[in-house]
């Protein structure tokens, strides 16, 4: 379905707790009037419409310290419609060659380590950008300007890889609108490029989208003990692993994203058990094309303070000043990362476990 196509029917029910019970639709007028905005409106017909001048400036949602007490409710009940005004693809070189312009911002899930709330402040529910035609048009022109990829790199040996979900989770976004379906369809027809996104949610509606190997899904994994504490409102780890073979069979390239790696007592044993679960729970088709990313924990002092207001137990793992150091990110923010020696030892330990337990799994990069 294209962005200008007829409004689709309601999304199919998904298992597990209800992530979205949209009661307020905060909408820029142009976004609401667009075909994509009307599609979202039709999916949540009982939601109150609240006009806003800018999706960035909604005082009752963003920068509102009172929302700490409503962290999960805001993510469940509020949805924002906006128009993406700045269309740029940023060079990356780690997980992807390029970071594509966002088609959404924010998430219904509530991972305690997520950096996205730092941008708009506090709960940061999903914002859907409705000008999908312009975003896809920009991407098509960008892909054509690159020409064929002639030098293999860690992102991919043959295709230019575009990360679609830097500020969101595309599997959740696909519950809200057809933006993700449109992107998968577009990349299917671009032989020199490949879409990519990481996810912590199993959305089986994606199995029907016929990606033809032009979309890479990276299932984020961590030990179950960490996930139960840190990955709130996400699909359980064993269910993510159980879905991998189905996504490979549906025509997706499937990688795994070991992120974030949290250093704590007993972490080595738990990661070893996770690798064994992955090996035992997946078949030869996945293993033949599998690759992994390793991303050590990055935290932030402001997010630490927010978490203390709604989920302080998570900070027992995330906030460890004795082994962390401040470092400015590429976007200019001051974050907290493991000290160089701790990070290097952690990467060496995990790559060693991978070589021992899952020797078929290529590590594309560790950061």
Coordinates of C-alpha atoms in Angstrom, one line a residue:
X1 CA 0.0 0.0 0.0
X2 CA 1.3 3.5 -0.8
X3 CA 1.0 6.5 1.4
X4 CA -1.8 7.9 -0.8
X5 CA -3.8 4.7 -0.9
X6 CA -7.2 4.3 0.7
X7 CA -7.5 4.1 4.4
X8 CA -7.0 0.6 5.7
X9 CA -9.0 -1.3 8.2
X10 CA -8.1 -1.9 11.9
X11 CA -4.9 -3.6 12.7
X12 CA -5.0 -7.3 13.6
X13 CA -4.9 -8.0 17.3
X14 CA -1.5 -9.0 18.7
X15 CA -0.7 -11.3 21.6
X16 CA 0.5 -10.1 25.0
X17 CA -0.4 -6.9 27.0
X18 CA -2.1 -4.1 25.1
X19 CA 0.5 -1.6 24.1
X20 CA -1.7 1.0 22.7
X21 CA -5.1 2.3 24.0
X22 CA -5.0 5.7 22.3
X23 CA -7.2 8.2 23.9
X24 CA -5.6 11.5 22.8
X25 CA -4.4 12.3 19.3
X26 CA -2.2 15.4 19.3
X27 CA -2.1 16.5 15.7
X28 CA -0.5 19.2 13.6
X29 CA -3.4 20.3 11.3
X30 CA -1.5 19.4 8.0
X31 CA -0.5 16.0 9.4
X32 CA -4.1 15.1 10.4
X33 CA -5.5 16.2 7.0
X34 CA -3.1 14.0 5.0
X35 CA -4.0 10.5 3.8
X36 CA -1.6 9.0 6.3
X37 CA -3.0 11.1 9.1
X38 CA -6.6 10.1 8.2
X39 CA -5.5 6.4 8.2
X40 CA -4.2 6.8 11.8
X41 CA -7.3 8.6 12.8
X42 CA -9.4 5.7 11.4
X43 CA -7.4 3.2 13.4
X44 CA -8.1 5.1 16.7
X45 CA -11.6 6.5 16.0
X46 CA -12.5 7.2 19.6
X47 CA -9.4 9.3 20.4
X48 CA -9.8 12.9 21.3
X49 CA -8.2 15.2 18.7
X50 CA -6.1 17.9 20.2
X51 CA -4.7 20.4 17.6
X52 CA -1.0 21.4 18.2
X53 CA 1.2 23.9 16.3
X54 CA 4.3 21.6 16.4
X55 CA 4.9 18.0 17.4
X56 CA 8.1 19.2 19.1
X57 CA 6.3 21.7 21.4
X58 CA 3.5 20.0 23.4
X59 CA 4.0 21.2 26.9
X60 CA 1.7 18.6 28.5
X61 CA 3.8 15.8 27.0
X62 CA 7.4 17.0 26.5
X63 CA 9.6 18.3 29.2
X64 CA 6.8 17.8 31.8
X65 CA 8.3 16.4 34.9
X66 CA 4.8 15.5 36.1
X67 CA 4.7 12.8 33.5
X68 CA 7.1 10.7 35.5
X69 CA 4.1 9.4 37.4
X70 CA 2.3 8.7 34.2
X71 CA 5.2 7.2 32.2
X72 CA 3.5 4.1 31.0
X73 CA 0.1 5.8 30.6
X74 CA 1.5 8.4 28.3
X75 CA 3.1 5.8 26.1
X76 CA -0.2 3.8 26.1
X77 CA -2.8 6.5 25.7
X78 CA -1.1 9.4 23.7
X79 CA -0.2 9.5 20.0
X80 CA 1.2 12.5 18.0
X81 CA 0.8 13.3 14.3
X82 CA 3.4 15.5 12.8
X83 CA 5.1 16.5 9.5
X84 CA 8.8 15.7 9.1
X85 CA 10.3 19.0 7.9
X86 CA 14.0 18.2 7.7
X87 CA 14.8 15.3 5.3
X88 CA 18.5 14.2 5.6
X89 CA 20.3 10.9 5.6
X90 CA 23.2 10.9 8.0
X91 CA 26.3 8.8 7.5
X92 CA 26.7 6.1 10.1
X93 CA 29.2 3.4 9.2
X94 CA 28.4 1.1 12.2
X95 CA 25.1 -0.7 11.9
X96 CA 24.2 1.0 8.7
X97 CA 25.8 3.1 6.0
X98 CA 23.1 5.8 6.5
X99 CA 20.5 6.8 9.0
X100 CA 17.3 7.4 7.1
X101 CA 15.0 10.3 7.9
X102 CA 12.7 9.3 10.7
X103 CA 9.2 8.3 9.9
X104 CA 8.4 8.3 13.6
X105 CA 9.8 9.3 17.0
X106 CA 9.2 7.7 20.3
X107 CA 7.9 4.3 21.3
X108 CA 5.1 2.5 23.2
X109 CA 7.6 0.3 24.9
X110 CA 9.5 1.5 28.0
X111 CA 13.1 0.2 28.0
X112 CA 14.8 1.8 30.9
X113 CA 18.0 2.5 29.0
X114 CA 16.4 4.1 25.9
X115 CA 18.0 7.3 24.8
X116 CA 15.0 8.6 22.8
X117 CA 13.3 10.2 25.8
X118 CA 16.3 12.5 26.2
X119 CA 15.3 14.3 23.0
X120 CA 11.8 15.4 23.7
X121 CA 11.8 14.7 27.4
X122 CA 10.1 12.3 29.7
X123 CA 7.7 9.6 28.4
X124 CA 7.9 10.6 24.7
X125 CA 5.0 8.6 23.1
X126 CA 5.0 7.7 19.4
X127 CA 5.0 10.6 16.9
X128 CA 4.0 9.5 13.4
X129 CA 5.3 11.6 10.5
X130 CA 2.6 11.6 7.9
X131 CA 4.5 12.9 4.9
X132 CA 5.7 9.4 4.0
X133 CA 5.5 10.1 0.2
X134 CA 8.1 12.9 0.6
X135 CA 10.3 10.8 2.9
X136 CA 10.3 7.8 0.5
X137 CA 10.9 10.2 -2.5
X138 CA 13.9 11.7 -0.7
X139 CA 15.3 8.2 0.0
X140 CA 14.9 7.0 -3.6
X141 CA 16.8 10.0 -4.8
X142 CA 19.5 9.4 -2.2
X143 CA 19.8 5.8 -3.1
X144 CA 20.2 6.6 -6.8
X145 CA 22.9 9.1 -6.1
X146 CA 25.0 6.5 -4.3
X147 CA 25.1 4.2 -7.3
X148 CA 26.2 0.5 -6.7
X149 CA 28.2 -0.3 -3.7
X150 CA 31.6 -1.3 -5.0
X151 CA 33.6 -1.7 -1.8
X152 CA 32.3 -4.1 0.8
X153 CA 32.1 -2.9 4.4
X154 CA 30.9 -4.1 7.8
X155 CA 27.4 -2.8 7.1
X156 CA 26.9 -5.1 4.0
X157 CA 29.1 -6.4 1.2
X158 CA 26.8 -5.4 -1.6
X159 CA 24.0 -3.0 -0.6
X160 CA 23.9 0.4 0.9
X161 CA 22.2 -0.1 4.3
X162 CA 19.7 2.5 5.6
X163 CA 18.6 2.3 9.2
X164 CA 14.9 3.1 9.5
X165 CA 14.3 3.0 13.2
X166 CA 16.9 5.1 15.0
X167 CA 14.3 6.9 17.1
X168 CA 11.6 4.3 17.3
X169 CA 10.8 0.6 16.9
X170 CA 9.4 -0.1 13.4
X171 CA 7.6 -3.3 14.6
X172 CA 5.5 -1.1 16.9
X173 CA 5.1 1.6 14.3
X174 CA 3.6 -0.9 11.9
X175 CA 0.7 -1.2 14.4
X176 CA -0.1 2.5 14.0
X177 CA 0.2 3.2 10.3
X178 CA 1.4 1.8 6.9
X179 CA 4.6 3.8 7.0
X180 CA 6.8 0.7 7.7
X181 CA 4.9 -1.3 5.0
X182 CA 5.5 1.5 2.5
X183 CA 9.2 1.6 3.3
X184 CA 9.6 -2.2 3.0
X185 CA 7.8 -2.0 -0.4
X186 CA 10.1 0.8 -1.6
X187 CA 13.3 -0.9 -0.6
X188 CA 12.1 -4.1 -2.3
X189 CA 12.5 -2.2 -5.6
X190 CA 15.9 -0.6 -5.0
X191 CA 18.5 -3.2 -5.9
X192 CA 21.5 -1.3 -4.6
X193 CA 20.0 -0.6 -1.1
X194 CA 18.7 -2.4 1.9
X195 CA 16.5 -1.3 4.8
X196 CA 17.4 -2.2 8.4
X197 CA 15.9 -1.8 11.8
X198 CA 16.3 -3.2 15.3
X199 CA 13.3 -4.4 17.2
X200 CA 12.3 -5.8 20.6
X201 CA 8.7 -6.6 19.5
X202 CA 7.5 -9.5 17.5
X203 CA 4.9 -8.2 15.1
X204 CA 3.8 -11.1 12.9
X205 CA 1.9 -8.7 10.5
X206 CA 5.4 -8.0 9.1
X207 CA 5.5 -11.6 7.8
X208 CA 3.0 -10.7 5.1
X209 CA 5.0 -7.8 3.6
X210 CA 7.1 -9.7 1.1
X211 CA 10.5 -7.9 1.7
X212 CA 12.4 -10.1 -0.8
X213 CA 15.6 -9.9 1.2
X214 CA 15.8 -6.1 0.9
X215 CA 15.0 -5.5 4.6
X216 CA 17.2 -6.6 7.5
X217 CA 15.5 -7.1 10.9
X218 CA 17.9 -7.1 13.9
X219 CA 16.2 -8.8 16.9
X220 CA 17.6 -7.2 20.0
X221 CA 18.6 -9.8 22.6
X222 CA 19.9 -9.8 26.2
X223 CA 19.8 -12.3 29.0
X224 CA 16.3 -12.9 30.3
X225 CA 17.1 -11.6 33.8
X226 CA 18.2 -8.3 32.4
X227 CA 15.3 -8.1 29.9
X228 CA 12.7 -8.7 32.6
X229 CA 14.1 -5.7 34.5
X230 CA 15.1 -3.3 31.7
X231 CA 13.0 -4.2 28.6
X232 CA 9.5 -3.2 29.9
X233 CA 6.5 -3.8 27.6
X234 CA 8.6 -5.8 25.1
X235 CA 8.2 -9.3 23.7
X236 CA 9.9 -11.8 26.0
X237 CA 13.4 -13.0 24.8
X238 CA 12.4 -16.6 24.1
X239 CA 9.5 -15.4 21.9
X240 CA 11.9 -13.2 19.9
X241 CA 14.2 -16.1 19.3
X242 CA 11.3 -18.4 18.4
X243 CA 10.2 -15.9 15.7
X244 CA 13.6 -15.6 14.0
X245 CA 13.1 -18.6 11.6
X246 CA 9.7 -17.4 10.6
X247 CA 11.1 -14.0 9.5
X248 CA 13.9 -15.7 7.6
X249 CA 11.3 -17.8 5.8
X250 CA 9.2 -14.7 5.0
X251 CA 12.1 -13.2 3.1
X252 CA 13.8 -11.0 5.7
X253 CA 17.5 -10.9 6.4
X254 CA 17.7 -11.5 10.1
X255 CA 20.5 -10.4 12.4
X256 CA 20.8 -10.1 16.1
X257 CA 21.6 -7.0 18.1
X258 CA 23.2 -7.8 21.5
X259 CA 22.2 -4.5 23.1
X260 CA 22.8 -3.2 25.6
X261 CA 25.4 -5.4 27.2
X262 CA 25.2 -4.7 31.0
X263 CA 28.2 -5.6 33.1
X264 CA 27.1 -6.9 36.4
X265 CA 27.9 -9.9 38.7
X266 CA 27.2 -13.1 36.8
X267 CA 26.7 -11.4 33.4
X268 CA 29.1 -13.8 31.6
X269 CA 27.2 -16.9 32.6
X270 CA 23.9 -15.4 31.6
X271 CA 25.1 -14.3 28.2
X272 CA 26.5 -17.8 27.6
X273 CA 23.0 -19.3 28.3
X274 CA 21.5 -16.7 25.9
X275 CA 23.8 -17.8 23.2
X276 CA 22.9 -21.4 23.7
X277 CA 19.2 -20.5 23.6
X278 CA 19.8 -18.7 20.3
X279 CA 21.7 -21.7 18.8
X280 CA 19.2 -24.3 20.0
X281 CA 16.2 -22.2 18.9
X282 CA 17.1 -21.4 15.3
X283 CA 17.6 -23.4 12.2
X284 CA 20.3 -23.6 9.4
X285 CA 18.7 -21.0 7.2
X286 CA 19.1 -18.3 9.9
X287 CA 22.6 -19.4 10.8
X288 CA 23.8 -19.3 7.2
X289 CA 23.1 -15.6 7.0
X290 CA 23.3 -14.5 10.7
X291 CA 25.4 -11.7 12.0
X292 CA 25.5 -9.8 15.3
X293 CA 26.2 -6.4 16.7
X294 CA 27.5 -5.8 20.2
X295 CA 26.6 -2.6 21.9
X296 CA 27.8 -2.0 25.4
X297 CA 25.6 0.0 27.7
X298 CA 25.4 3.8 27.3
X299 CA 23.5 5.7 29.9
X300 CA 22.7 9.4 30.7
X301 CA 22.5 11.3 33.9
X302 CA 19.3 13.0 33.0
X303 CA 17.7 9.7 32.2
X304 CA 19.1 8.3 35.4
X305 CA 17.2 11.0 37.3
X306 CA 14.0 10.3 35.4
X307 CA 14.2 6.6 36.0
X308 CA 14.6 7.1 39.7
X309 CA 11.1 8.6 39.6
X310 CA 9.3 5.6 37.9
X311 CA 11.6 2.6 37.8
X312 CA 14.4 2.9 40.4
X313 CA 15.3 -0.8 40.4
X314 CA 16.6 -0.5 36.9
X315 CA 19.2 2.0 38.0
X316 CA 20.8 -0.6 40.2
X317 CA 22.1 -2.1 37.0
X318 CA 22.4 0.9 34.7
X319 CA 24.0 3.5 37.0
X320 CA 27.5 2.3 38.1
X321 CA 29.7 5.3 38.5
X322 CA 32.6 3.2 39.7
X323 CA 33.0 1.7 36.3
X324 CA 31.6 4.4 34.1
X325 CA 32.9 7.6 32.5
X326 CA 31.4 10.6 30.8
X327 CA 31.7 10.9 27.1
X328 CA 30.1 13.4 24.6
X329 CA 28.0 11.7 21.9
X330 CA 28.0 12.5 18.2
X331 CA 24.9 14.6 18.8
X332 CA 26.7 16.7 21.4
X333 CA 25.1 15.2 24.5
X334 CA 27.0 14.1 27.6
X335 CA 26.5 10.4 28.2
X336 CA 27.9 7.8 30.6
X337 CA 29.7 4.8 29.2
X338 CA 31.8 2.0 30.7
X339 CA 35.4 3.0 31.3
X340 CA 37.7 2.0 28.4
X341 CA 39.3 -1.0 30.2
X342 CA 35.9 -2.3 31.4
X343 CA 34.4 -1.9 27.9
X344 CA 37.4 -3.6 26.3
X345 CA 37.2 -6.5 28.7
X346 CA 33.5 -6.8 28.2
X347 CA 33.7 -6.9 24.4
X348 CA 36.6 -9.5 24.6
X349 CA 34.6 -11.7 27.0
X350 CA 31.4 -11.6 24.9
X351 CA 33.2 -12.2 21.6
X352 CA 35.0 -15.1 23.2
X353 CA 31.7 -16.6 24.3
X354 CA 30.3 -16.2 20.8
X355 CA 33.3 -18.0 19.3
X356 CA 32.8 -20.8 21.8
X357 CA 29.0 -21.2 21.9
X358 CA 27.9 -19.9 18.5
X359 CA 30.9 -20.1 16.1
X360 CA 28.5 -19.7 13.1
X361 CA 27.7 -16.2 14.3
X362 CA 29.7 -13.4 12.7
X363 CA 30.2 -10.3 14.8
X364 CA 29.8 -7.3 12.4
X365 CA 30.9 -4.7 15.0
X366 CA 31.2 -4.1 18.7
X367 CA 30.7 -0.6 20.1

